[in-house]
Structures are given as C-alpha cells and as structure tokens.
C-alpha cells in the first residue's frame, strides 16, 4: 500500500527531515511505501489538515499554530515563556509528558485524528524592520502570526498589531509592507529567506516552535497491530533523529544569514529586556484559561507538572 504524508515545510527543512526519516523506517520495515508531499504541493496547512481528516491523506504534520483553531487546547503552546529552549530538555519533555502523550491524543481523536507525536523545531525569533528592545517598539507594527487566536492575543499583549495569515502570504506581505514583522525558528528564517525582506532578528525567548504529526484515525484504527507497531517505531526513530539533527542548527542558521546579508542585525534580549514580555505573557495565560475553561486548565497544569519533572 502507498501511504500519503503531507507536511508544512520543504524536504530539507525540519518537518521534511523528520518525514524522510519516517518514510525510510516504514519502508525498511514493511511492504508499504510512503509518498511525501512537501509544503505547497497540496495547498496550505488548513487544506492538508482537511485532507487528513477526510482520509485523502493518511498522515499530516500540522503545527498547533494552525490546529489551535480546530482544537482550542492546542493553543497552550502559545502561552509565552512556558517551554524551555534547550532542545535536549524539550526532547525529554515531549517523550515523557503525560499532557502530550495521554491527554492531547483524546482531543485529536475527537477530530478524527490519531496524534502520533509532537516535537520541537527551535526557538522562535521575531524578524522586523526596526530593532525591538521592548513592547513599545512593536507599537503600530503589523505582525504576522499563524492563524491561532491565542497567538493573536500574545502579540496584542506584546504591543503589536497581530495579523493572522497562512504561510504562503508572508514573504509577499513583508515585501509590499502590508506587514512589518513575523516570527519563526532561525532555521526557517534562513531557509525561507525572511532576512531578505526584514532588517532585524530579535530573540526574546518567548516560545519554542512545536509541531505535531498525526494519522487519519479511521485509517490508523483499521491497520493490523503489526502495521501500527511499524508506524510507532518509525515515529520514535524519527523523533530521536530530529532532536539530534537540530543540535547547533540555530547558531548555524545565524551564520548563514549573516553571510547572505551582512547588514542583518541579530539581537538576543537580555533578562532585563525580556521582563516586560514575560509580564505580558501572564495575561496571555489568563486568556488561554478563559478560552478553554476546565479542559484547558487541566492540560496547562499537567504540562507544567511534566515540564517541572524534566527541569
Ligand atoms: O510560520 C509558519 O507558518 C510556518 N513555520 C514553520 C517553522 N513551519 C511551518 C509553518 O507553516
């Protein structure tokens, strides 16, 4: 059988590297073939999610940045300063977290999805036209965010004018000045050449990009136990691979950016400069709880406990 797997990035970007490892493992250990669909081949993230829910796709990688509108609790990944930045620690968290491995699968199942894994893609940094040393510098800045209500609230709290857009519109919108900023992990800022259409990168440590891989649930439930095991093993091997792959990736990407555009400023905010963003983050946590009620509180509390266990 041929299984179709779509993701939101190019083949040589983090989600693509993950998908290639998954494919390699499945094909080495079964008679199945995995056909990969990188970003752009089947539409935007919202389109591939729909295709996975209806079963046109067997597998999809969609980040909570987009899934948050479908599963409100998945917005928890946008509570600022919740996740640590250390990839190893994050790896351990995603491997062991009860919130991730036991609570979220139930919520995804309600949407017809078998949640297979979540993994980190790196510290999220802002790219803008002007330097950002605190929230006042984001005043009047139209800032692109993924289509996620809580992320909109974060950037409101950070003082910007958030503009939710699908990925495909971001480069052009920066180029034409419709927006003046966006956020993404460093590898993605480099590979998608965001530095060509912005002047300054600012890392405030407010988030680490999380993504999720899932299967169509009817498809998955209909598989033999043997095939399910092949999939679970491939998911685990690819997970270890992607944590390993990201060692030093943030720093290497900065070097590549500076080589391509020497005038690009890359700033990491000091503890003191971060403080107003941290404080704004507290109100975003409140908003998350208002949006998601008891279910959201349970997930947030468990997630915090899981994080504490790996700190
Ligand atoms: O900003 C975005 O929309 C995209 N960012 C990453 C790192 N992956 C896919 C997503 O579409």
JSON list of C-alpha atoms in Angstrom, two decimals, residues 63-202:
[
{"chain": "A", "resi": 63, "resn": "UNK", "atom": "CA", "xyz": [1.64, 22.71, 13.93]},
{"chain": "A", "resi": 64, "resn": "UNK", "atom": "CA", "xyz": [-0.59, 23.77, 16.82]},
{"chain": "A", "resi": 65, "resn": "UNK", "atom": "CA", "xyz": [-0.14, 27.25, 15.35]},
{"chain": "A", "resi": 66, "resn": "UNK", "atom": "CA", "xyz": [-2.78, 26.21, 12.87]},
{"chain": "A", "resi": 67, "resn": "UNK", "atom": "CA", "xyz": [-4.51, 23.37, 14.80]},
{"chain": "A", "resi": 68, "resn": "UNK", "atom": "CA", "xyz": [-5.36, 25.84, 17.59]},
{"chain": "A", "resi": 69, "resn": "UNK", "atom": "CA", "xyz": [-8.42, 26.97, 15.71]},
{"chain": "A", "resi": 70, "resn": "UNK", "atom": "CA", "xyz": [-9.64, 23.35, 15.49]},
{"chain": "A", "resi": 71, "resn": "UNK", "atom": "CA", "xyz": [-8.53, 22.16, 18.95]},
{"chain": "A", "resi": 72, "resn": "UNK", "atom": "CA", "xyz": [-8.51, 25.19, 21.27]},
{"chain": "A", "resi": 73, "resn": "UNK", "atom": "CA", "xyz": [-6.42, 23.40, 23.94]},
{"chain": "A", "resi": 74, "resn": "UNK", "atom": "CA", "xyz": [-3.56, 23.04, 21.42]},
{"chain": "A", "resi": 75, "resn": "UNK", "atom": "CA", "xyz": [-3.08, 26.79, 21.80]},
{"chain": "A", "resi": 76, "resn": "UNK", "atom": "CA", "xyz": [-1.39, 26.07, 25.11]},
{"chain": "A", "resi": 77, "resn": "UNK", "atom": "CA", "xyz": [1.88, 26.00, 23.13]},
{"chain": "A", "resi": 78, "resn": "UNK", "atom": "CA", "xyz": [1.48, 29.75, 22.68]},
{"chain": "A", "resi": 79, "resn": "UNK", "atom": "CA", "xyz": [1.46, 30.70, 26.33]},
{"chain": "A", "resi": 80, "resn": "UNK", "atom": "CA", "xyz": [4.67, 32.78, 26.33]},
{"chain": "A", "resi": 81, "resn": "UNK", "atom": "CA", "xyz": [7.69, 31.54, 28.32]},
{"chain": "A", "resi": 82, "resn": "UNK", "atom": "CA", "xyz": [6.09, 28.17, 29.05]},
{"chain": "A", "resi": 83, "resn": "UNK", "atom": "CA", "xyz": [8.59, 25.98, 27.18]},
{"chain": "A", "resi": 84, "resn": "UNK", "atom": "CA", "xyz": [12.37, 25.90, 27.78]},
{"chain": "A", "resi": 85, "resn": "UNK", "atom": "CA", "xyz": [14.72, 26.50, 24.82]},
{"chain": "A", "resi": 86, "resn": "UNK", "atom": "CA", "xyz": [17.12, 23.62, 25.35]},
{"chain": "A", "resi": 87, "resn": "UNK", "atom": "CA", "xyz": [16.42, 21.03, 22.62]},
{"chain": "A", "resi": 88, "resn": "UNK", "atom": "CA", "xyz": [17.59, 18.06, 24.72]},
{"chain": "A", "resi": 89, "resn": "UNK", "atom": "CA", "xyz": [15.37, 19.08, 27.61]},
{"chain": "A", "resi": 90, "resn": "UNK", "atom": "CA", "xyz": [12.48, 19.67, 25.23]},
{"chain": "A", "resi": 91, "resn": "UNK", "atom": "CA", "xyz": [13.07, 16.26, 23.70]},
{"chain": "A", "resi": 92, "resn": "UNK", "atom": "CA", "xyz": [12.83, 14.68, 27.12]},
{"chain": "A", "resi": 93, "resn": "UNK", "atom": "CA", "xyz": [9.68, 16.67, 27.86]},
{"chain": "A", "resi": 94, "resn": "UNK", "atom": "CA", "xyz": [7.92, 15.61, 24.66]},
{"chain": "A", "resi": 95, "resn": "UNK", "atom": "CA", "xyz": [8.98, 11.98, 25.20]},
{"chain": "A", "resi": 96, "resn": "UNK", "atom": "CA", "xyz": [7.70, 11.79, 28.76]},
{"chain": "A", "resi": 97, "resn": "UNK", "atom": "CA", "xyz": [4.88, 14.33, 29.06]},
{"chain": "A", "resi": 98, "resn": "UNK", "atom": "CA", "xyz": [1.53, 12.97, 30.19]},
{"chain": "A", "resi": 99, "resn": "UNK", "atom": "CA", "xyz": [-0.23, 16.01, 28.70]},
{"chain": "A", "resi": 100, "resn": "UNK", "atom": "CA", "xyz": [1.31, 15.30, 25.29]},
{"chain": "A", "resi": 101, "resn": "UNK", "atom": "CA", "xyz": [1.13, 11.51, 25.28]},
{"chain": "A", "resi": 102, "resn": "UNK", "atom": "CA", "xyz": [-2.13, 10.88, 27.13]},
{"chain": "A", "resi": 103, "resn": "UNK", "atom": "CA", "xyz": [-4.32, 13.99, 27.19]},
{"chain": "A", "resi": 104, "resn": "UNK", "atom": "CA", "xyz": [-3.82, 15.51, 23.73]},
{"chain": "A", "resi": 105, "resn": "UNK", "atom": "CA", "xyz": [-4.47, 12.23, 21.82]},
{"chain": "A", "resi": 106, "resn": "UNK", "atom": "CA", "xyz": [-8.06, 12.23, 23.13]},
{"chain": "A", "resi": 107, "resn": "UNK", "atom": "CA", "xyz": [-8.63, 15.76, 21.85]},
{"chain": "A", "resi": 108, "resn": "UNK", "atom": "CA", "xyz": [-7.17, 14.97, 18.44]},
{"chain": "A", "resi": 109, "resn": "UNK", "atom": "CA", "xyz": [-9.25, 11.77, 18.28]},
{"chain": "A", "resi": 110, "resn": "UNK", "atom": "CA", "xyz": [-12.41, 13.88, 18.56]},
{"chain": "A", "resi": 111, "resn": "UNK", "atom": "CA", "xyz": [-11.33, 15.49, 15.28]},
{"chain": "A", "resi": 112, "resn": "UNK", "atom": "CA", "xyz": [-10.78, 12.15, 13.56]},
{"chain": "A", "resi": 113, "resn": "UNK", "atom": "CA", "xyz": [-7.01, 12.22, 14.11]},
{"chain": "A", "resi": 114, "resn": "UNK", "atom": "CA", "xyz": [-4.57, 9.80, 15.72]},
{"chain": "A", "resi": 115, "resn": "UNK", "atom": "CA", "xyz": [-1.90, 12.00, 17.32]},
{"chain": "A", "resi": 116, "resn": "UNK", "atom": "CA", "xyz": [1.41, 10.21, 16.77]},
{"chain": "A", "resi": 117, "resn": "UNK", "atom": "CA", "xyz": [3.96, 12.67, 18.12]},
{"chain": "A", "resi": 118, "resn": "UNK", "atom": "CA", "xyz": [4.80, 16.26, 18.88]},
{"chain": "A", "resi": 119, "resn": "UNK", "atom": "CA", "xyz": [8.33, 17.62, 18.54]},
{"chain": "A", "resi": 120, "resn": "UNK", "atom": "CA", "xyz": [10.17, 20.93, 18.92]},
{"chain": "A", "resi": 121, "resn": "UNK", "atom": "CA", "xyz": [11.52, 22.90, 15.95]},
{"chain": "A", "resi": 122, "resn": "UNK", "atom": "CA", "xyz": [13.57, 25.55, 17.72]},
{"chain": "A", "resi": 123, "resn": "UNK", "atom": "CA", "xyz": [13.42, 28.90, 19.48]},
{"chain": "A", "resi": 124, "resn": "UNK", "atom": "CA", "xyz": [11.02, 31.32, 17.82]},
{"chain": "A", "resi": 125, "resn": "UNK", "atom": "CA", "xyz": [12.55, 34.73, 17.00]},
{"chain": "A", "resi": 126, "resn": "UNK", "atom": "CA", "xyz": [10.95, 37.86, 15.56]},
{"chain": "A", "resi": 127, "resn": "UNK", "atom": "CA", "xyz": [12.04, 39.46, 12.31]},
{"chain": "A", "resi": 128, "resn": "UNK", "atom": "CA", "xyz": [11.12, 43.14, 11.88]},
{"chain": "A", "resi": 129, "resn": "UNK", "atom": "CA", "xyz": [12.18, 46.28, 10.00]},
{"chain": "A", "resi": 130, "resn": "UNK", "atom": "CA", "xyz": [13.29, 48.15, 13.15]},
{"chain": "A", "resi": 131, "resn": "UNK", "atom": "CA", "xyz": [15.09, 46.97, 16.31]},
{"chain": "A", "resi": 132, "resn": "UNK", "atom": "CA", "xyz": [12.89, 45.61, 19.11]},
{"chain": "A", "resi": 133, "resn": "UNK", "atom": "CA", "xyz": [14.14, 46.05, 22.67]},
{"chain": "A", "resi": 134, "resn": "UNK", "atom": "CA", "xyz": [10.74, 46.01, 24.34]},
{"chain": "A", "resi": 135, "resn": "UNK", "atom": "CA", "xyz": [6.97, 46.06, 23.69]},
{"chain": "A", "resi": 136, "resn": "UNK", "atom": "CA", "xyz": [6.91, 49.81, 22.83]},
{"chain": "A", "resi": 137, "resn": "UNK", "atom": "CA", "xyz": [8.98, 49.04, 19.72]},
{"chain": "A", "resi": 138, "resn": "UNK", "atom": "CA", "xyz": [6.16, 46.80, 18.47]},
{"chain": "A", "resi": 139, "resn": "UNK", "atom": "CA", "xyz": [3.62, 49.62, 18.65]},
{"chain": "A", "resi": 140, "resn": "UNK", "atom": "CA", "xyz": [1.99, 50.11, 15.22]},
{"chain": "A", "resi": 141, "resn": "UNK", "atom": "CA", "xyz": [3.88, 47.09, 13.85]},
{"chain": "A", "resi": 142, "resn": "UNK", "atom": "CA", "xyz": [1.60, 44.83, 11.81]},
{"chain": "A", "resi": 143, "resn": "UNK", "atom": "CA", "xyz": [2.97, 41.47, 12.84]},
{"chain": "A", "resi": 144, "resn": "UNK", "atom": "CA", "xyz": [2.11, 38.24, 11.03]},
{"chain": "A", "resi": 145, "resn": "UNK", "atom": "CA", "xyz": [1.13, 35.29, 13.20]},
{"chain": "A", "resi": 146, "resn": "UNK", "atom": "CA", "xyz": [-0.15, 31.83, 12.34]},
{"chain": "A", "resi": 147, "resn": "UNK", "atom": "CA", "xyz": [-3.94, 31.58, 12.32]},
{"chain": "A", "resi": 148, "resn": "UNK", "atom": "CA", "xyz": [-4.32, 30.94, 16.03]},
{"chain": "A", "resi": 149, "resn": "UNK", "atom": "CA", "xyz": [-6.47, 33.07, 18.34]},
{"chain": "A", "resi": 150, "resn": "UNK", "atom": "CA", "xyz": [-4.13, 32.84, 21.33]},
{"chain": "A", "resi": 151, "resn": "UNK", "atom": "CA", "xyz": [-1.11, 33.85, 19.26]},
{"chain": "A", "resi": 152, "resn": "UNK", "atom": "CA", "xyz": [-3.10, 36.89, 18.20]},
{"chain": "A", "resi": 153, "resn": "UNK", "atom": "CA", "xyz": [-3.65, 37.65, 21.91]},
{"chain": "A", "resi": 154, "resn": "UNK", "atom": "CA", "xyz": [0.08, 37.20, 22.63]},
{"chain": "A", "resi": 155, "resn": "UNK", "atom": "CA", "xyz": [1.12, 39.78, 20.10]},
{"chain": "A", "resi": 156, "resn": "UNK", "atom": "CA", "xyz": [-1.60, 42.15, 21.26]},
{"chain": "A", "resi": 157, "resn": "UNK", "atom": "CA", "xyz": [-0.17, 41.78, 24.76]},
{"chain": "A", "resi": 158, "resn": "UNK", "atom": "CA", "xyz": [3.32, 42.36, 23.32]},
{"chain": "A", "resi": 159, "resn": "UNK", "atom": "CA", "xyz": [2.07, 45.70, 21.93]},
{"chain": "A", "resi": 160, "resn": "UNK", "atom": "CA", "xyz": [1.93, 44.81, 18.21]},
{"chain": "A", "resi": 161, "resn": "UNK", "atom": "CA", "xyz": [-0.96, 44.69, 15.72]},
{"chain": "A", "resi": 162, "resn": "UNK", "atom": "CA", "xyz": [-1.23, 40.94, 15.04]},
{"chain": "A", "resi": 163, "resn": "UNK", "atom": "CA", "xyz": [-2.21, 39.85, 11.52]},
{"chain": "A", "resi": 164, "resn": "UNK", "atom": "CA", "xyz": [-3.04, 36.14, 11.11]},
{"chain": "A", "resi": 165, "resn": "UNK", "atom": "CA", "xyz": [-2.00, 34.83, 7.68]},
{"chain": "A", "resi": 166, "resn": "UNK", "atom": "CA", "xyz": [-1.32, 31.44, 6.09]},
{"chain": "A", "resi": 167, "resn": "UNK", "atom": "CA", "xyz": [2.37, 30.85, 5.44]},
{"chain": "A", "resi": 168, "resn": "UNK", "atom": "CA", "xyz": [2.20, 31.37, 1.68]},
{"chain": "A", "resi": 169, "resn": "UNK", "atom": "CA", "xyz": [1.36, 35.04, 2.02]},
{"chain": "A", "resi": 170, "resn": "UNK", "atom": "CA", "xyz": [4.11, 36.05, 4.45]},
{"chain": "A", "resi": 171, "resn": "UNK", "atom": "CA", "xyz": [7.07, 36.82, 2.14]},
{"chain": "A", "resi": 172, "resn": "UNK", "atom": "CA", "xyz": [4.98, 38.91, -0.24]},
{"chain": "A", "resi": 173, "resn": "UNK", "atom": "CA", "xyz": [3.23, 40.76, 2.59]},
{"chain": "A", "resi": 174, "resn": "UNK", "atom": "CA", "xyz": [6.60, 41.71, 4.11]},
{"chain": "A", "resi": 175, "resn": "UNK", "atom": "CA", "xyz": [7.93, 42.75, 0.71]},
{"chain": "A", "resi": 176, "resn": "UNK", "atom": "CA", "xyz": [4.99, 45.02, -0.02]},
{"chain": "A", "resi": 177, "resn": "UNK", "atom": "CA", "xyz": [4.84, 46.39, 3.51]},
{"chain": "A", "resi": 178, "resn": "UNK", "atom": "CA", "xyz": [1.36, 45.06, 4.36]},
{"chain": "A", "resi": 179, "resn": "UNK", "atom": "CA", "xyz": [3.04, 43.60, 7.45]},
{"chain": "A", "resi": 180, "resn": "UNK", "atom": "CA", "xyz": [6.30, 44.64, 9.09]},
{"chain": "A", "resi": 181, "resn": "UNK", "atom": "CA", "xyz": [7.16, 41.60, 11.17]},
{"chain": "A", "resi": 182, "resn": "UNK", "atom": "CA", "xyz": [6.77, 37.85, 11.68]},
{"chain": "A", "resi": 183, "resn": "UNK", "atom": "CA", "xyz": [8.15, 35.13, 13.96]},
{"chain": "A", "resi": 184, "resn": "UNK", "atom": "CA", "xyz": [9.71, 31.74, 13.25]},
{"chain": "A", "resi": 185, "resn": "UNK", "atom": "CA", "xyz": [12.60, 29.47, 14.26]},
{"chain": "A", "resi": 186, "resn": "UNK", "atom": "CA", "xyz": [16.03, 30.54, 12.98]},
{"chain": "A", "resi": 187, "resn": "UNK", "atom": "CA", "xyz": [16.40, 27.64, 10.51]},
{"chain": "A", "resi": 188, "resn": "UNK", "atom": "CA", "xyz": [13.15, 28.69, 8.85]},
{"chain": "A", "resi": 189, "resn": "UNK", "atom": "CA", "xyz": [14.06, 32.40, 8.78]},
{"chain": "A", "resi": 190, "resn": "UNK", "atom": "CA", "xyz": [17.21, 31.32, 6.95]},
{"chain": "A", "resi": 191, "resn": "UNK", "atom": "CA", "xyz": [15.76, 28.72, 4.56]},
{"chain": "A", "resi": 192, "resn": "UNK", "atom": "CA", "xyz": [12.79, 30.83, 3.52]},
{"chain": "A", "resi": 193, "resn": "UNK", "atom": "CA", "xyz": [14.95, 33.97, 3.19]},
{"chain": "A", "resi": 194, "resn": "UNK", "atom": "CA", "xyz": [12.84, 36.05, 5.57]},
{"chain": "A", "resi": 195, "resn": "UNK", "atom": "CA", "xyz": [16.03, 38.09, 6.09]},
{"chain": "A", "resi": 196, "resn": "UNK", "atom": "CA", "xyz": [15.68, 39.45, 2.55]},
{"chain": "A", "resi": 197, "resn": "UNK", "atom": "CA", "xyz": [12.51, 41.30, 3.47]},
{"chain": "A", "resi": 198, "resn": "UNK", "atom": "CA", "xyz": [13.27, 42.31, 7.09]},
{"chain": "A", "resi": 199, "resn": "UNK", "atom": "CA", "xyz": [16.27, 44.01, 8.75]},
{"chain": "A", "resi": 200, "resn": "UNK", "atom": "CA", "xyz": [16.40, 42.83, 12.36]},
{"chain": "A", "resi": 201, "resn": "UNK", "atom": "CA", "xyz": [16.04, 39.49, 14.15]},
{"chain": "A", "resi": 202, "resn": "UNK", "atom": "CA", "xyz": [15.14, 39.60, 17.83]}
]
